[in-house]
Amino acid sequence: MVPKIRRGSRTHGLLVYLYGPGKRDEHTDAHLVGSWDGFAPDPGRDTSPDPKVTLARLSAALDLRVKQAGTTAPAQHVWHCSVRTDPGDRHLTDAEWNTVARRLVHAVNLAPEGDPDGCRWVAVRHADDHIHILATMVRGDLRRPRMNYDFRKAQAECRSIEKEMGLRQLRPGDGTGAKSPTSAERFKAERTGRPEAPRESLREAVRQALAGAATEEEFFTRLREAGLRVKIRNAPSGDAIGYNVALPGDRNREGSPIWYPGSKLAPDLSLPKIRRRLAGGTAEGTTHPVTTSGRTDWSPPARERRSATGIAERAATLLDSDDDEAAAQLVGIGELLDAVTQTSPAATRAELAAAARSFERATRSHIRAQHADTRAVRSAARGIIRAGSALGRGEDGGTTAMLLSTLILVTLAAARWHSARGHTQQAHASRQAAEHLRAAYHQAAATPMQALRDQGRALPAAERRTHQATIRAALPETAMRSGSPSRKTDALTATLAQVEQAGHDPKSLLQQAIDTRELDTAEDVNDVLVWRLRRLAQLPAHPGEATRQPQAGASQPKARAHRTNNRTAPTAAARPAVSAPRNHPPRR
């Protein structure tokens, strides 16, 4: 049950709309379901020759105290609240809607039960799933009602009504959500053929421009490069105190651009809050730890994604610590998602954009980190933006899958962090983001993981048994989870073989990968461990490279490495999409 509150100054005009046909003839059988005294005239049930007379009488009765109060009455004296049930809910009766209306005007202190001086109000129903409550905000003693936090109070009362009437229970909000588009904005978007309201498009564009930005000037430059109109608001001293943005072509009736202040797009997009984020994040010239020293021929997008994976894992560890300071990491992870979305291949971009939009809600709550330090995560986002677009194949595609595998666990850690604090909307948004990331991961990882499974099955039988015994010893439950554990662990078996070939101890490195952080939330533990091992051992994320060019210092004899290559070469040849020739060194 969703309440939507607005204020206005024209009682008669609103009544004309409520009892009229609507903008699309959607109003049917308009009638009162409740009023302040139960005896208000109802134009919808009027049998007189001219219903307009009854509507005028109702308007005059509602405005009586407003006229009596004279100049002390508020200019915006009309309180208008529409209350809508969920599409899956049953249809309430008129009597039940009357109960809903009475409870809401009581909750917001317009007409408390038992108060003879409460404000006058009516509830009009012209559809099965909602009502409109119209009240005039002057009491019987000609004073204004105390209406502080009316929206929050109406929301809280709706949550109680949902539970008592057996309706779908929505998640309680905390006032940190972004402002939703108005009905007029949505109708205009439909009329002009836009897929969404300008407010939503602008919010996403501003968020992406902020991802990894080092300075305020860079942020504004990115906005302009994205094609937005930008207007800076300056104080008399000349200092910038705010900004407005507008979409090209979005104009009002006078032909002027329709401007939106940053604070009206989302609470954390005002200029002061952006400045605080920039102060706690990256600065020009700041570098983050580089973990990709193994190969110089990897592309910049691949190197930055690999580095961001380690930084994201550290952010997840901070979220697991149950410290309020982890709130700063949520903002950084949101920017990292925006950066990956902008630079990922088209095949995964839609799901990544949906994940970033969902997680945007999870970045805002009333908890503020006192010593916010997002330099590492914001620098990772900056590095990904600067590295440019990644390909969907080769090392680019493999490191994208590696990063997404970690980001899934990060968003689930964020869901647990929010749930522990009662942030139901933010926890739900984090879980939604994880689902979108899973879909993107399956797209990005399909080719490299299949190549690894093929390589695992192509290993000599003795070597294969040795590595599978290592897996069973470290993860007995996981290895035996499915009916055919060997097939389940083929990719992990191939990775352990390559770990050993690179000169590492497979048992100790596998245990290190397991101990990095929890695996309970992993959809496929084997996939998670594959990417952790490949990052820890500096193995290429693109499995074809591991067989063509072993790392220096490999402990395996040359003959054995050559034999392994011969076994896996047909697989690589059969899957041209796995390789990215432009990123590979020539064969030797």
Coordinates of C-alpha atoms in Angstrom, one line a residue:
M1 CA 0.0 0.0 0.0
V2 CA 1.6 3.2 -1.2
P3 CA 0.6 6.7 0.0
K4 CA 1.6 9.6 -2.2
I5 CA 1.2 13.1 -0.7
R6 CA 0.9 16.5 -2.4
R7 CA -0.3 19.9 -1.4
G8 CA -2.2 22.5 -3.4
S9 CA -4.5 25.6 -3.2
R10 CA -7.5 24.7 -5.3
T11 CA -10.1 22.5 -3.5
H12 CA -12.7 22.8 -6.2
G13 CA -10.2 22.1 -9.0
L14 CA -9.0 18.9 -7.4
L15 CA -12.6 17.8 -6.8
V16 CA -13.4 18.4 -10.5
Y17 CA -10.5 16.1 -11.4
L18 CA -11.4 13.4 -8.9
Y19 CA -15.0 13.2 -10.1
G20 CA -14.1 13.8 -13.8
P21 CA -13.2 11.1 -16.4
G22 CA -9.5 11.4 -15.7
K23 CA -6.7 12.1 -18.2
R24 CA -7.4 8.8 -20.1
D25 CA -11.0 8.1 -19.1
E26 CA -9.7 5.8 -16.3
H27 CA -12.0 7.2 -13.6
T28 CA -15.1 5.0 -13.2
D29 CA -17.9 5.3 -10.7
A30 CA -16.4 8.1 -8.6
H31 CA -18.0 8.3 -5.2
L32 CA -17.2 9.1 -1.5
V33 CA -16.2 6.3 0.7
G34 CA -15.7 8.5 3.8
S35 CA -15.8 12.1 5.1
W36 CA -15.1 14.1 8.2
D37 CA -18.6 13.6 9.6
G38 CA -20.1 10.9 7.4
F39 CA -22.7 13.3 5.9
A40 CA -20.8 15.2 3.3
P41 CA -22.6 15.7 -0.1
D42 CA -21.5 13.1 -2.7
P43 CA -21.5 14.3 -6.3
G44 CA -21.0 10.7 -7.5
R45 CA -24.3 9.6 -5.9
D46 CA -26.2 12.8 -6.7
T47 CA -29.6 12.3 -8.4
S48 CA -30.3 16.0 -9.0
P49 CA -30.4 17.4 -12.6
D50 CA -27.1 19.2 -12.2
P51 CA -24.4 17.3 -10.3
K52 CA -22.1 20.4 -10.6
V53 CA -24.2 22.1 -7.9
T54 CA -23.5 19.2 -5.5
L55 CA -19.8 19.4 -6.3
A56 CA -19.8 23.1 -5.5
R57 CA -21.6 22.4 -2.2
L58 CA -18.9 19.9 -1.2
S59 CA -16.1 22.3 -2.2
A60 CA -17.7 25.1 -0.1
A61 CA -18.1 22.8 2.9
L62 CA -14.5 21.7 2.8
D63 CA -13.3 25.3 2.4
L64 CA -15.6 26.8 5.1
R65 CA -12.9 27.0 7.8
V66 CA -10.3 28.2 5.3
K67 CA -12.5 31.2 4.5
Q68 CA -13.2 31.8 8.2
A69 CA -9.5 31.8 8.9
G70 CA -8.9 34.5 6.3
T71 CA -5.3 35.6 5.9
T72 CA -4.1 33.2 8.6
A73 CA -5.0 30.2 6.5
P74 CA -2.0 28.6 4.7
A75 CA -1.7 29.4 1.0
Q76 CA -1.3 25.7 0.2
H77 CA -4.3 24.7 2.2
V78 CA -5.2 21.5 0.3
W79 CA -3.7 18.2 1.5
H80 CA -4.0 15.5 -1.1
C81 CA -3.0 11.9 -0.5
S82 CA -3.6 9.0 -2.9
V83 CA -3.4 5.5 -1.4
R84 CA -2.9 2.6 -3.8
T85 CA -2.8 -1.2 -3.1
D86 CA -0.4 -3.5 -4.8
P87 CA -1.6 -5.0 -8.1
G88 CA -1.6 -8.5 -6.5
D89 CA -3.7 -7.4 -3.5
R90 CA -7.4 -8.1 -3.3
H91 CA -9.9 -5.3 -3.9
L92 CA -10.9 -3.6 -0.7
T93 CA -14.5 -2.7 0.0
D94 CA -15.8 0.8 0.4
A95 CA -16.0 0.2 4.2
E96 CA -12.4 -0.9 4.3
W97 CA -11.2 2.1 2.3
N98 CA -13.1 4.3 4.8
T99 CA -11.2 2.7 7.6
V100 CA -7.9 3.3 5.7
A101 CA -8.8 7.0 5.2
R102 CA -9.7 7.5 8.8
R103 CA -6.6 5.9 10.1
L104 CA -4.4 8.0 7.8
V105 CA -5.9 11.4 8.6
H106 CA -5.5 10.4 12.3
A107 CA -1.9 9.3 11.9
V108 CA -0.8 12.5 10.2
N109 CA -2.7 14.6 12.8
L110 CA -5.2 16.1 10.4
A111 CA -8.3 14.7 12.1
P112 CA -7.4 12.8 15.3
E113 CA -10.1 10.4 16.5
G114 CA -12.3 12.0 19.0
D115 CA -11.2 15.6 18.2
P116 CA -14.2 17.7 17.3
D117 CA -11.9 20.4 15.8
G118 CA -10.2 18.1 13.4
C119 CA -9.7 19.2 9.8
R120 CA -12.4 18.5 7.2
W121 CA -11.7 15.7 4.7
V122 CA -13.2 13.4 2.2
A123 CA -12.1 10.2 0.6
V124 CA -13.0 9.6 -3.1
R125 CA -12.8 6.3 -4.9
H126 CA -12.9 6.1 -8.7
A127 CA -11.0 2.8 -9.2
D128 CA -10.7 -0.6 -7.6
D129 CA -7.2 -0.2 -6.3
H130 CA -6.9 3.3 -4.8
I131 CA -8.6 6.2 -3.2
H132 CA -7.8 9.9 -2.9
I133 CA -8.0 11.7 0.4
L134 CA -8.6 15.5 0.2
A135 CA -8.4 17.6 3.4
T136 CA -8.3 21.3 4.0
M137 CA -5.6 22.2 6.6
V138 CA -7.5 24.5 8.9
R139 CA -8.9 23.1 12.2
G140 CA -12.3 24.0 13.8
D141 CA -10.5 26.4 16.1
L142 CA -9.1 28.0 13.0
R143 CA -5.5 26.9 13.8
R144 CA -3.2 25.0 11.5
P145 CA -2.7 21.3 12.2
R146 CA 0.8 20.2 13.2
M147 CA 1.8 18.2 10.1
N148 CA 5.5 17.4 10.7
Y149 CA 6.8 14.3 8.9
D150 CA 3.3 13.6 7.5
F151 CA 4.8 11.3 4.8
R152 CA 6.7 9.2 7.2
K153 CA 3.7 8.9 9.5
A154 CA 1.5 7.9 6.6
Q155 CA 4.0 5.3 5.4
A156 CA 4.3 3.8 8.9
E157 CA 0.5 3.6 9.2
C158 CA 0.2 1.9 5.8
R159 CA 2.7 -0.8 7.0
S160 CA 0.4 -1.5 9.9
I161 CA -2.7 -1.5 7.7
E162 CA -1.1 -4.0 5.3
K163 CA -0.4 -6.4 8.1
E164 CA -3.8 -6.1 9.7
M165 CA -5.8 -6.4 6.4
G166 CA -3.6 -9.2 4.9
L167 CA -2.2 -7.1 2.1
R168 CA 1.3 -7.3 0.6
Q169 CA 3.7 -5.9 3.1
L170 CA 6.1 -3.4 1.7
R171 CA 9.5 -2.7 3.1
P172 CA 9.6 0.3 5.4
G173 CA 11.7 3.3 4.2
D174 CA 14.0 5.6 6.1
G175 CA 13.8 8.7 4.0
T176 CA 17.1 8.2 2.2
G177 CA 15.6 7.0 -1.1
A178 CA 15.8 9.0 -4.3
K179 CA 12.8 11.1 -5.3
S180 CA 10.5 9.2 -7.7
P181 CA 9.3 10.8 -10.9
T182 CA 6.0 12.6 -10.7
S183 CA 2.9 11.4 -12.6
A184 CA 3.4 14.3 -15.0
E185 CA 7.0 13.3 -15.6
R186 CA 6.0 9.7 -16.4
F187 CA 3.1 10.7 -18.7
K188 CA 5.4 13.1 -20.5
A189 CA 8.0 10.4 -21.0
E190 CA 5.4 8.1 -22.5
R191 CA 4.1 10.8 -24.7
T192 CA 7.5 11.7 -26.0
G193 CA 8.7 8.1 -26.4
R194 CA 11.3 8.1 -23.7
P195 CA 12.0 4.8 -22.0
E196 CA 12.0 6.5 -18.6
A197 CA 11.4 9.9 -17.0
P198 CA 14.2 12.5 -17.4
R199 CA 14.8 12.5 -13.6
E200 CA 15.8 8.9 -13.7
S201 CA 18.0 9.3 -16.8
L202 CA 19.8 12.3 -15.2
R203 CA 20.3 10.5 -11.9
E204 CA 22.1 7.6 -13.7
A205 CA 24.1 10.0 -15.9
V206 CA 25.3 12.0 -12.8
R207 CA 26.1 8.9 -10.9
Q208 CA 28.3 7.6 -13.8
A209 CA 30.0 10.9 -14.2
L210 CA 30.9 10.8 -10.5
A211 CA 32.4 7.3 -10.6
G212 CA 36.1 7.6 -9.9
A213 CA 36.2 11.4 -10.6
A214 CA 39.1 13.0 -8.8
T215 CA 38.0 16.6 -8.8
E216 CA 34.9 18.7 -9.0
E217 CA 36.1 20.1 -12.3
E218 CA 36.5 16.6 -13.7
F219 CA 33.0 15.7 -12.6
F220 CA 31.4 18.7 -14.4
T221 CA 33.5 18.0 -17.5
R222 CA 32.2 14.4 -17.6
L223 CA 28.6 15.7 -17.3
R224 CA 29.1 17.9 -20.3
E225 CA 30.9 15.1 -22.2
A226 CA 27.9 12.9 -21.5
G227 CA 25.7 15.4 -23.4
L228 CA 23.9 17.0 -20.5
R229 CA 23.2 20.6 -20.0
V230 CA 25.0 21.9 -16.9
K231 CA 24.3 25.1 -15.0
I232 CA 26.5 26.0 -12.0
R233 CA 24.9 28.1 -9.2
N234 CA 27.4 30.6 -7.7
A235 CA 27.3 32.6 -4.5
P236 CA 27.9 36.4 -4.7
S237 CA 31.5 35.6 -3.9
G238 CA 31.7 33.5 -7.1
D239 CA 32.1 30.2 -5.4
A240 CA 30.0 27.3 -6.7
I241 CA 27.2 26.4 -4.2
G242 CA 25.2 24.0 -6.4
Y243 CA 24.5 22.7 -9.9
N244 CA 21.5 21.9 -12.1
V245 CA 21.4 19.5 -15.0
A246 CA 18.9 19.0 -17.9
L247 CA 18.5 16.6 -20.8
P248 CA 18.9 18.0 -24.3
G249 CA 15.5 18.5 -25.8
D250 CA 13.6 18.3 -22.5
R251 CA 11.8 21.6 -22.4
N252 CA 8.7 23.2 -20.8
R253 CA 5.8 24.9 -22.6
E254 CA 7.8 28.1 -22.9
G255 CA 10.7 26.3 -24.6
S256 CA 13.1 26.6 -21.7
P257 CA 15.2 23.6 -20.5
I258 CA 13.8 21.7 -17.5
W259 CA 16.5 21.9 -14.9
Y260 CA 16.9 19.5 -12.0
P261 CA 19.1 20.3 -9.0
G262 CA 21.5 17.5 -8.0
S263 CA 19.8 17.2 -4.6
K264 CA 16.5 16.5 -6.2
L265 CA 17.9 13.6 -8.2
A266 CA 19.2 11.8 -5.1
P267 CA 20.0 12.9 -1.5
D268 CA 23.7 12.1 -2.0
L269 CA 24.1 14.0 -5.4
S270 CA 24.0 17.5 -4.0
L271 CA 27.2 19.5 -4.5
P272 CA 28.2 19.6 -0.8
K273 CA 27.9 15.8 -0.5
I274 CA 29.7 15.2 -3.8
R275 CA 32.6 17.4 -2.4
R276 CA 32.7 15.3 0.8
R277 CA 32.9 12.2 -1.3
L278 CA 35.7 13.6 -3.4
A279 CA 37.6 14.7 -0.3
G280 CA 37.4 11.1 1.1
G281 CA 38.2 9.4 -2.1
T282 CA 40.8 9.5 -4.8
A283 CA 42.8 12.5 -5.8
E284 CA 44.6 13.2 -9.1
G285 CA 47.8 11.2 -9.3
T286 CA 46.7 8.7 -6.6
T287 CA 47.6 5.2 -7.4
H288 CA 46.2 2.0 -5.9
P289 CA 48.1 -1.3 -5.3
V290 CA 48.8 -3.1 -8.6
T291 CA 48.5 -6.8 -8.4
T292 CA 49.1 -7.7 -12.1
S293 CA 52.8 -7.6 -12.4
G294 CA 53.0 -11.1 -14.0
R295 CA 52.3 -10.1 -17.6
T296 CA 53.0 -6.9 -19.4
D297 CA 51.1 -7.8 -22.6
W298 CA 47.7 -7.8 -20.9
S299 CA 45.5 -5.0 -21.9
P300 CA 44.9 -2.0 -19.5
P301 CA 41.2 -3.0 -18.9
A302 CA 42.3 -6.5 -17.9
R303 CA 45.0 -5.2 -15.5
E304 CA 42.6 -2.8 -13.9
R305 CA 39.9 -5.4 -13.5
R306 CA 42.3 -7.8 -11.9
S307 CA 43.5 -5.1 -9.5
A308 CA 39.9 -4.1 -8.7
T309 CA 39.1 -7.7 -7.8
G310 CA 41.6 -7.7 -4.9
I311 CA 40.3 -4.3 -3.7
A312 CA 36.7 -5.5 -3.8
E313 CA 37.6 -8.5 -1.7
R314 CA 39.0 -6.2 0.9
A315 CA 35.9 -4.1 0.9
A316 CA 33.8 -7.3 1.4
T317 CA 36.0 -8.2 4.4
L318 CA 35.3 -4.7 5.9
L319 CA 31.5 -5.3 5.4
D320 CA 31.8 -8.6 7.2
S321 CA 33.4 -6.9 10.2
D322 CA 30.0 -5.4 11.2
D323 CA 31.6 -2.0 11.6
D324 CA 29.6 1.2 10.9
E325 CA 32.8 2.5 9.1
A326 CA 32.0 0.0 6.4
A327 CA 29.3 2.4 5.2
A328 CA 31.9 4.3 3.2
Q329 CA 32.8 1.1 1.3
L330 CA 29.2 0.9 0.0
V331 CA 29.6 4.2 -1.8
G332 CA 32.9 3.1 -3.3
I333 CA 31.4 -0.3 -4.5
G334 CA 28.6 1.7 -6.1
E335 CA 31.1 3.7 -8.1
L336 CA 33.0 0.6 -9.0
L337 CA 29.8 -1.0 -10.4
D338 CA 29.1 2.2 -12.4
A339 CA 32.6 2.1 -13.8
V340 CA 32.4 -1.5 -14.8
T341 CA 29.0 -0.9 -16.4
Q342 CA 30.4 1.9 -18.6
T343 CA 33.3 -0.1 -19.8
S344 CA 32.0 -3.6 -20.2
P345 CA 31.0 -5.4 -23.5
A346 CA 27.4 -4.9 -24.7
A347 CA 26.5 -8.5 -23.9
T348 CA 26.8 -7.9 -20.1
R349 CA 26.1 -4.2 -20.0
A350 CA 22.3 -4.4 -19.6
E351 CA 22.5 -6.7 -16.5
L352 CA 25.4 -4.6 -15.1
A353 CA 23.4 -1.4 -15.5
A354 CA 20.5 -3.0 -13.7
A355 CA 22.8 -4.1 -10.9
A356 CA 24.3 -0.6 -10.6
R357 CA 20.8 0.9 -10.4
S358 CA 19.7 -1.5 -7.7
F359 CA 22.8 -1.1 -5.6
E360 CA 22.5 2.7 -5.8
R361 CA 19.7 2.4 -3.2
A362 CA 22.0 0.3 -1.0
T363 CA 24.7 3.1 -0.9
R364 CA 22.4 5.4 1.1
S365 CA 21.3 5.1 4.8
H366 CA 21.4 7.2 7.9
I367 CA 24.7 5.6 9.0
R368 CA 27.6 7.8 8.2
A369 CA 31.2 6.7 8.5
Q370 CA 33.1 9.1 10.7
H371 CA 36.4 8.4 9.1
A372 CA 35.4 7.6 5.5
D373 CA 38.3 6.3 3.4
T374 CA 37.2 5.2 0.0
R375 CA 40.5 5.9 -1.7
A376 CA 41.2 2.3 -2.7
V377 CA 37.8 1.5 -4.2
R378 CA 37.3 4.9 -5.9
S379 CA 40.8 4.6 -7.3
A380 CA 39.9 1.2 -8.7
A381 CA 36.8 2.7 -10.3
R382 CA 38.9 5.5 -11.7
G383 CA 41.5 3.1 -13.1
I384 CA 38.7 1.1 -14.9
I385 CA 37.3 4.3 -16.4
R386 CA 40.7 5.4 -17.6
A387 CA 41.6 2.0 -19.0
G388 CA 38.6 2.3 -21.4
S389 CA 36.3 -0.4 -22.8
A390 CA 37.0 -4.1 -22.3
L391 CA 36.5 -6.7 -25.0
G392 CA 34.2 -9.6 -24.3
R393 CA 36.8 -12.2 -25.0
G394 CA 40.4 -13.0 -24.2
E395 CA 42.0 -11.7 -21.0
D396 CA 39.5 -8.8 -20.9
G397 CA 36.6 -11.2 -20.8
G398 CA 38.2 -13.4 -18.3
T399 CA 39.1 -10.6 -15.8
T400 CA 35.6 -9.3 -16.2
A401 CA 34.2 -12.6 -15.0
M402 CA 36.9 -12.7 -12.2
L403 CA 35.7 -9.2 -11.0
L404 CA 32.0 -10.0 -11.3
S405 CA 32.5 -13.2 -9.3
T406 CA 33.9 -11.1 -6.4
L407 CA 31.3 -8.4 -6.8
I408 CA 28.5 -10.9 -6.3
L409 CA 29.9 -11.8 -2.9
V410 CA 30.4 -8.1 -2.0
T411 CA 26.8 -7.2 -2.7
L412 CA 25.7 -10.2 -0.6
A413 CA 27.9 -9.0 2.2
A414 CA 26.3 -5.6 1.9
A415 CA 22.9 -7.2 2.2
R416 CA 23.9 -8.9 5.4
W417 CA 25.4 -5.6 6.7
H418 CA 22.2 -3.7 6.0
S419 CA 19.9 -6.5 7.4
A420 CA 21.8 -6.4 10.7
R421 CA 20.8 -2.8 11.0
G422 CA 17.2 -3.1 9.9
H423 CA 17.7 -1.4 6.6
T424 CA 15.2 -3.6 4.7
Q425 CA 15.0 -1.5 1.5
Q426 CA 18.8 -1.4 1.2
A427 CA 19.2 -5.1 2.0
H428 CA 16.7 -5.9 -0.7
A429 CA 18.4 -3.7 -3.2
S430 CA 21.7 -5.4 -2.5
R431 CA 20.2 -8.8 -3.1
Q432 CA 18.7 -7.6 -6.3
A433 CA 22.1 -6.3 -7.4
A434 CA 23.6 -9.7 -6.7
E435 CA 21.0 -11.4 -8.9
H436 CA 21.8 -9.1 -11.8
L437 CA 25.5 -9.6 -11.3
R438 CA 25.0 -13.4 -11.4
A439 CA 23.3 -13.1 -14.7
A440 CA 26.1 -10.9 -16.1
Y441 CA 28.7 -13.3 -14.6
H442 CA 27.2 -16.3 -16.4
Q443 CA 27.4 -14.4 -19.7
A444 CA 31.0 -13.3 -19.1
A445 CA 32.3 -16.6 -17.6
A446 CA 30.7 -19.1 -20.0
T447 CA 33.5 -19.2 -22.5
P448 CA 36.6 -19.2 -20.2
M449 CA 35.0 -21.6 -17.7
Q450 CA 34.1 -24.1 -20.5
A451 CA 37.7 -23.9 -21.8
L452 CA 38.9 -24.6 -18.2
R453 CA 36.6 -27.6 -17.9
D454 CA 37.8 -29.0 -21.2
Q455 CA 41.4 -28.6 -20.0
G456 CA 40.6 -30.3 -16.8
R457 CA 39.1 -33.3 -18.6
A458 CA 42.2 -33.4 -20.9
L459 CA 44.7 -33.8 -18.1
P460 CA 46.5 -37.2 -17.7
A461 CA 44.5 -39.5 -15.4
A462 CA 47.1 -39.7 -12.7
E463 CA 47.5 -35.9 -12.5
R464 CA 43.8 -35.4 -12.6
R465 CA 43.3 -37.8 -9.6
T466 CA 46.0 -36.1 -7.6
H467 CA 44.4 -32.7 -7.9
Q468 CA 40.9 -34.0 -7.3
A469 CA 42.1 -35.6 -4.1
T470 CA 43.4 -32.2 -3.1
I471 CA 40.0 -30.7 -3.7
R472 CA 38.2 -33.4 -1.8
A473 CA 40.5 -33.0 1.2
A474 CA 40.0 -29.2 1.3
L475 CA 36.3 -29.2 0.4
P476 CA 34.8 -32.6 1.0
E477 CA 31.2 -31.3 1.1
T478 CA 31.6 -29.2 -2.0
A479 CA 33.3 -32.0 -4.0
M480 CA 30.6 -34.5 -3.2
R481 CA 27.7 -32.1 -3.6
S482 CA 26.6 -33.3 -7.1
G483 CA 26.3 -36.8 -8.4
S484 CA 29.5 -36.5 -10.5
P485 CA 32.1 -34.6 -8.4
S486 CA 34.8 -34.9 -11.1
R487 CA 32.7 -33.0 -13.6
K488 CA 31.8 -30.4 -11.0
T489 CA 35.4 -29.7 -10.3
D490 CA 36.9 -29.9 -13.8
A491 CA 37.7 -26.2 -14.0
L492 CA 39.2 -26.2 -10.5
T493 CA 41.3 -29.2 -11.3
A494 CA 42.7 -27.5 -14.4
T495 CA 43.5 -24.4 -12.4
L496 CA 45.3 -26.4 -9.7
A497 CA 47.4 -28.1 -12.5
Q498 CA 48.4 -24.7 -13.8
V499 CA 49.1 -23.4 -10.3
E500 CA 51.5 -26.3 -9.9
Q501 CA 53.0 -25.7 -13.3
A502 CA 53.6 -22.0 -12.3
G503 CA 55.7 -23.2 -9.3
H504 CA 53.2 -22.9 -6.5
D505 CA 52.1 -25.5 -4.0
P506 CA 48.5 -26.4 -5.0
K507 CA 47.4 -27.5 -1.5
S508 CA 48.6 -24.4 0.3
L509 CA 47.4 -22.0 -2.3
L510 CA 44.0 -23.6 -2.4
Q511 CA 43.7 -23.3 1.4
Q512 CA 44.7 -19.6 1.1
A513 CA 42.0 -19.1 -1.5
I514 CA 39.4 -20.8 0.8
D515 CA 40.5 -18.7 3.8
T516 CA 40.3 -15.4 1.9
R517 CA 36.7 -15.0 3.1
E518 CA 33.5 -17.0 3.5
L519 CA 32.1 -19.2 0.7
D520 CA 28.6 -19.8 2.1
T521 CA 27.0 -17.3 -0.2
A522 CA 28.7 -18.5 -3.3
E523 CA 26.4 -20.0 -5.9
D524 CA 29.2 -22.2 -7.2
V525 CA 32.1 -22.5 -4.8
N526 CA 34.3 -24.0 -7.5
D527 CA 33.9 -21.0 -9.8
V528 CA 34.8 -18.6 -6.9
L529 CA 37.9 -20.6 -6.0
V530 CA 39.0 -20.8 -9.7
W531 CA 39.1 -17.0 -9.9
R532 CA 40.8 -16.6 -6.5
L533 CA 43.5 -19.1 -7.4
R534 CA 44.1 -17.5 -10.8
R535 CA 44.5 -14.1 -9.2
L536 CA 46.7 -15.3 -6.3
A537 CA 49.0 -17.3 -8.6
Q538 CA 49.0 -14.5 -11.3
L539 CA 47.6 -17.0 -13.9
P540 CA 46.0 -15.5 -16.9
A541 CA 42.2 -15.2 -16.5
H542 CA 42.0 -16.3 -20.1
P543 CA 42.7 -20.1 -19.8
G544 CA 44.1 -20.4 -23.4
E545 CA 47.2 -18.4 -22.4
A546 CA 48.0 -20.7 -19.5
T547 CA 48.7 -23.6 -21.9
R548 CA 50.5 -21.6 -24.6
Q549 CA 53.0 -19.8 -22.4
P550 CA 53.8 -21.2 -18.9
Q551 CA 55.0 -18.8 -16.3
A552 CA 58.7 -18.5 -15.6
G553 CA 59.9 -20.8 -12.9
A554 CA 57.4 -23.5 -13.5
S555 CA 58.2 -26.7 -11.6
Q556 CA 57.0 -29.1 -14.3
P557 CA 59.4 -30.6 -16.7
K558 CA 59.4 -29.2 -20.2
A559 CA 58.3 -32.5 -21.7
R560 CA 55.3 -32.7 -19.4
A561 CA 54.3 -29.1 -20.2
H562 CA 54.6 -29.8 -23.9
R563 CA 52.4 -32.9 -23.5
T564 CA 49.8 -31.0 -21.6
N565 CA 49.8 -28.3 -24.4
N566 CA 49.2 -31.0 -27.0
R567 CA 46.3 -32.3 -25.2
T568 CA 44.6 -29.0 -24.8
A569 CA 45.5 -27.5 -28.2
P570 CA 42.5 -29.1 -30.0
T571 CA 40.2 -27.7 -27.5
A572 CA 41.6 -24.2 -27.9
A573 CA 41.3 -24.5 -31.7
A574 CA 37.7 -25.6 -31.4
R575 CA 36.8 -22.6 -29.4
P576 CA 38.1 -19.5 -31.3
A577 CA 36.0 -17.2 -29.1
V578 CA 38.2 -18.0 -26.1
S579 CA 41.3 -16.4 -27.6
A580 CA 42.0 -12.8 -28.2
P581 CA 44.9 -12.7 -30.7
R582 CA 45.6 -9.0 -30.3
N583 CA 46.3 -9.5 -26.6
H584 CA 48.6 -12.6 -27.0
P585 CA 52.3 -12.9 -27.6
P586 CA 53.3 -14.8 -30.7
R587 CA 53.7 -18.6 -30.3
R588 CA 57.1 -20.0 -29.7

